[in-house]
Coordinates of C-alpha atoms in Angstrom, one line a residue:
X318 CA 1.9 5.6 -25.6
X319 CA 0.2 6.7 -22.4
X320 CA 0.8 10.4 -21.8
X321 CA -0.8 10.5 -18.3
X322 CA -1.6 8.1 -15.5
X323 CA -5.2 8.1 -16.6
X324 CA -4.1 7.0 -20.1
X325 CA -2.1 4.1 -18.6
X326 CA -5.2 3.0 -16.5
X327 CA -7.4 3.2 -19.6
X328 CA -5.0 1.1 -21.7
X329 CA -4.7 -1.5 -18.9
X330 CA -8.4 -1.7 -18.6
X331 CA -8.9 -2.3 -22.3
X332 CA -6.2 -5.0 -22.4
X333 CA -7.5 -6.8 -19.3
X334 CA -11.1 -6.7 -20.4
X335 CA -10.1 -8.5 -23.5
X336 CA -8.5 -11.4 -21.5
X337 CA -5.2 -11.1 -23.3
X338 CA -2.9 -14.1 -23.3
X339 CA 0.5 -14.2 -21.6
X340 CA 3.5 -15.4 -23.7
X341 CA 4.9 -18.0 -21.3
X342 CA 7.8 -20.4 -21.9
X343 CA 7.3 -23.2 -19.4
X344 CA 10.0 -25.2 -17.6
X345 CA 10.1 -29.0 -17.5
X346 CA 6.7 -30.5 -16.6
X347 CA 6.0 -32.4 -13.4
X348 CA 3.4 -35.0 -13.9
X349 CA 3.5 -36.3 -10.3
X350 CA 1.6 -33.3 -8.9
X351 CA -2.2 -32.7 -8.9
X352 CA -3.5 -29.7 -10.8
X353 CA -3.6 -26.6 -8.6
X354 CA -5.6 -23.5 -9.3
X355 CA -4.5 -20.0 -8.1
X356 CA -4.6 -16.3 -9.0
X357 CA -2.2 -13.4 -8.7
X358 CA -2.8 -9.7 -8.5
X359 CA -1.0 -7.5 -10.9
X360 CA -1.6 -4.2 -9.1
X361 CA -0.7 -1.0 -10.8
X362 CA -1.1 2.5 -9.4
X363 CA 0.4 6.0 -8.9
X364 CA -0.8 6.8 -5.4
X365 CA 2.4 8.4 -4.1
X366 CA 3.1 10.3 -7.3
X367 CA 6.8 9.6 -6.7
X368 CA 8.5 9.6 -10.1
X369 CA 10.9 7.0 -11.4
X370 CA 14.5 7.9 -11.0
X371 CA 15.2 7.2 -14.7
X372 CA 13.8 5.0 -17.4
X373 CA 11.6 4.7 -20.4
X374 CA 9.4 7.6 -21.5
X375 CA 6.7 5.3 -22.8
X376 CA 4.8 5.4 -19.5
X377 CA 4.2 8.2 -16.9
X378 CA 7.1 8.3 -14.4
X379 CA 4.7 7.9 -11.4
X380 CA 3.3 4.5 -12.6
X381 CA 4.3 1.5 -10.4
X382 CA 3.5 -2.1 -9.9
X383 CA 3.3 -4.0 -6.6
X384 CA 5.8 -6.9 -6.1
X385 CA 6.9 -9.2 -3.3
X386 CA 9.9 -11.3 -2.6
X387 CA 8.9 -14.8 -1.6
X388 CA 10.2 -16.4 1.5
X389 CA 13.3 -18.6 1.1
X390 CA 11.4 -21.5 2.7
X391 CA 8.5 -21.6 0.3
X392 CA 7.9 -24.9 -1.5
X393 CA 7.6 -23.3 -4.9
X394 CA 9.7 -20.4 -6.4
X395 CA 11.5 -19.7 -3.1
X396 CA 13.2 -16.3 -2.9
X397 CA 11.8 -15.1 -6.2
X398 CA 10.2 -11.8 -7.0
X399 CA 6.5 -12.4 -7.5
X400 CA 3.0 -10.9 -7.7
X401 CA 1.0 -11.3 -4.5
X402 CA -1.4 -14.3 -4.9
X403 CA -2.0 -17.9 -4.1
X404 CA -4.2 -20.9 -4.2
X405 CA -7.9 -20.9 -4.7
X406 CA -10.1 -21.7 -1.7
X407 CA -13.5 -23.3 -1.8
X408 CA -15.3 -20.2 -0.6
X409 CA -13.7 -17.9 -3.3
X410 CA -16.2 -16.5 -5.7
X411 CA -13.8 -16.1 -8.6
X412 CA -10.2 -15.5 -9.5
X413 CA -10.4 -11.8 -8.5
X414 CA -11.6 -12.8 -5.1
X415 CA -8.7 -15.2 -4.7
X416 CA -6.2 -12.7 -5.9
X417 CA -7.5 -9.9 -3.6
X418 CA -7.8 -12.2 -0.6
X419 CA -4.3 -13.6 -1.0
X420 CA -2.8 -10.1 -1.6
X421 CA -4.4 -8.9 1.6
X422 CA -3.0 -11.8 3.6
X423 CA 0.5 -11.4 2.1
X424 CA 0.9 -7.7 1.9
X425 CA -1.9 -6.0 3.9
X426 CA -3.4 -4.4 0.7
X427 CA -6.9 -3.3 1.5
X428 CA -9.2 -5.0 -1.1
X429 CA -11.8 -2.2 -1.0
X430 CA -9.1 0.2 -2.3
X431 CA -8.4 -1.9 -5.4
X432 CA -10.5 -1.8 -8.6
X433 CA -10.3 -5.0 -10.6
X434 CA -9.8 -4.0 -14.3
X435 CA -10.1 -7.6 -15.6
X436 CA -8.2 -10.8 -15.9
X437 CA -5.7 -12.3 -18.4
X438 CA -6.1 -15.8 -19.7
X439 CA -5.1 -18.5 -17.2
X440 CA -1.5 -19.7 -17.6
X441 CA -0.5 -23.3 -17.0
X442 CA 2.9 -23.7 -15.2
X443 CA 3.9 -27.3 -15.8
X444 CA 6.8 -27.4 -13.3
X445 CA 4.3 -27.0 -10.4
X446 CA 1.2 -28.1 -12.4
X447 CA -0.5 -24.9 -11.5
X448 CA -3.2 -23.1 -13.5
X449 CA -2.7 -19.4 -12.6
X450 CA -5.1 -16.6 -13.5
X451 CA -3.4 -13.1 -13.6
X452 CA -5.9 -10.5 -12.3
X453 CA -5.1 -6.9 -13.2
X454 CA -6.0 -4.2 -10.6
X455 CA -5.7 -0.5 -10.2
X456 CA -4.8 0.9 -6.8
X457 CA -7.4 3.7 -6.1
X458 CA -6.9 4.2 -2.3
X459 CA -3.6 3.7 -0.5
X460 CA -3.2 1.2 2.3
X461 CA -0.1 0.3 4.2
X462 CA 1.8 -2.7 2.9
X463 CA 4.2 -5.0 4.7
X464 CA 5.5 -8.6 4.3
X465 CA 3.7 -11.3 6.2
X466 CA 7.1 -13.1 6.6
X467 CA 5.3 -16.4 6.2
X468 CA 5.1 -16.3 2.4
X469 CA 6.7 -13.0 1.6
X470 CA 9.7 -11.2 3.1
X471 CA 9.6 -8.0 1.1
X472 CA 6.8 -5.9 -0.4
X473 CA 7.6 -2.9 -2.7
X474 CA 6.3 -0.8 -5.5
X475 CA 8.5 -0.9 -8.6
X476 CA 8.5 2.0 -11.0
X477 CA 7.4 0.7 -14.4
X478 CA 9.5 3.3 -16.3
X479 CA 12.6 1.9 -14.6
X480 CA 11.7 -1.6 -15.4
X481 CA 11.2 -0.7 -19.1
X482 CA 14.7 1.0 -19.3
X483 CA 16.7 -1.1 -21.8
X484 CA 19.6 -1.1 -19.3
X485 CA 17.4 -3.1 -16.9
X486 CA 16.2 -5.7 -19.3
X487 CA 17.7 -9.0 -20.4
X488 CA 17.0 -12.8 -20.7
X489 CA 17.0 -15.1 -17.7
X490 CA 18.8 -18.4 -18.4
X491 CA 18.0 -21.4 -16.3
X492 CA 19.9 -24.6 -17.0
X493 CA 18.5 -27.8 -15.6
X494 CA 20.2 -31.0 -16.6
X495 CA 20.5 -31.1 -20.4
X496 CA 17.7 -28.5 -20.8
X497 CA 18.0 -24.7 -20.9
X498 CA 15.0 -22.4 -20.3
X499 CA 15.0 -18.7 -21.3
X500 CA 12.6 -15.9 -20.5
X501 CA 12.3 -12.1 -20.3
X502 CA 13.8 -10.6 -17.1
X503 CA 14.1 -7.2 -15.4
X504 CA 17.0 -6.2 -13.2
X505 CA 15.7 -3.9 -10.4
X506 CA 17.9 -1.0 -9.2
X507 CA 19.9 -0.9 -6.0
X508 CA 17.1 1.1 -4.3
X509 CA 14.9 -1.9 -4.9
X510 CA 17.4 -4.4 -3.6
X511 CA 18.9 -5.2 -6.9
X512 CA 16.6 -8.2 -7.3
X513 CA 16.0 -9.9 -10.6
X514 CA 12.4 -10.3 -11.8
X515 CA 12.2 -13.5 -13.9
X516 CA 10.2 -16.7 -14.4
X517 CA 6.4 -16.3 -14.5
X518 CA 6.5 -12.8 -13.1
X519 CA 9.1 -11.5 -15.6
X520 CA 7.4 -13.1 -18.6
X521 CA 4.0 -11.9 -17.6
X522 CA 5.1 -8.3 -17.2
X523 CA 7.1 -8.5 -20.4
X524 CA 4.1 -9.8 -22.3
X525 CA 1.8 -7.1 -20.8
X526 CA 4.2 -4.3 -21.7
X527 CA 4.6 -5.6 -25.2
X528 CA 0.8 -5.9 -25.7
X529 CA 0.3 -2.4 -24.4
X530 CA 3.0 -1.0 -26.6
X531 CA 4.9 0.3 -23.7
X532 CA 8.1 -1.6 -24.3
X533 CA 11.2 0.0 -26.0
X534 CA 13.9 -1.9 -27.8
X535 CA 16.2 -3.9 -25.6
X536 CA 19.0 -6.5 -26.1
X537 CA 17.8 -10.1 -25.5
X538 CA 21.4 -11.2 -25.8
X539 CA 22.1 -9.8 -22.3
X540 CA 21.8 -12.9 -20.1
X541 CA 21.1 -13.3 -16.4
X542 CA 22.0 -16.8 -15.2
X543 CA 19.4 -18.0 -12.6
X544 CA 19.0 -21.1 -10.5
X545 CA 15.8 -23.0 -9.6

């Protein structure tokens, strides 16, 4: 259990440097789409030192993670809470370059203020035939953030302690035809718009928190119905 922000950073670095795998339960595959490659930035920090209003005591109250809400008109995952990120371009050096470039475009994060701690193993998302590399970063120097309103309509920093509160956790339930897909989800508080973090983002964070030993017991029987 990290006692300080420095402890949390050290534990994240150790996990990311080992290229941990994300426990991801995919939706129905789409075989009619070409394989896409992309990267997302999972950006942790504690720059404003603003403590969580409540929540789990397994992490420092100042620790937060940067999230966006995708524009409603996006082709994939419209309106969902997401990590900043996007598709790989030919000139990108690696997944970290892709994640930082896309994060700068979507949120205004200054890449020079972010230290890349490592990457997780790529995750294949069958529904969009997308191979996504999660890149874990630590925010060392603050920079203003704002939605670009092309791909994202909100950008905010979510306190990790509040997300780990058992009262905020549950299972997303997506019913599509005769199939049902379930995954870890987080209900954000009213001060964060009351949004639900689910899908790839929710399962990635849940997997990270479990691997780090930050999670506390919660009730998976609590369900959050979602729509595609």
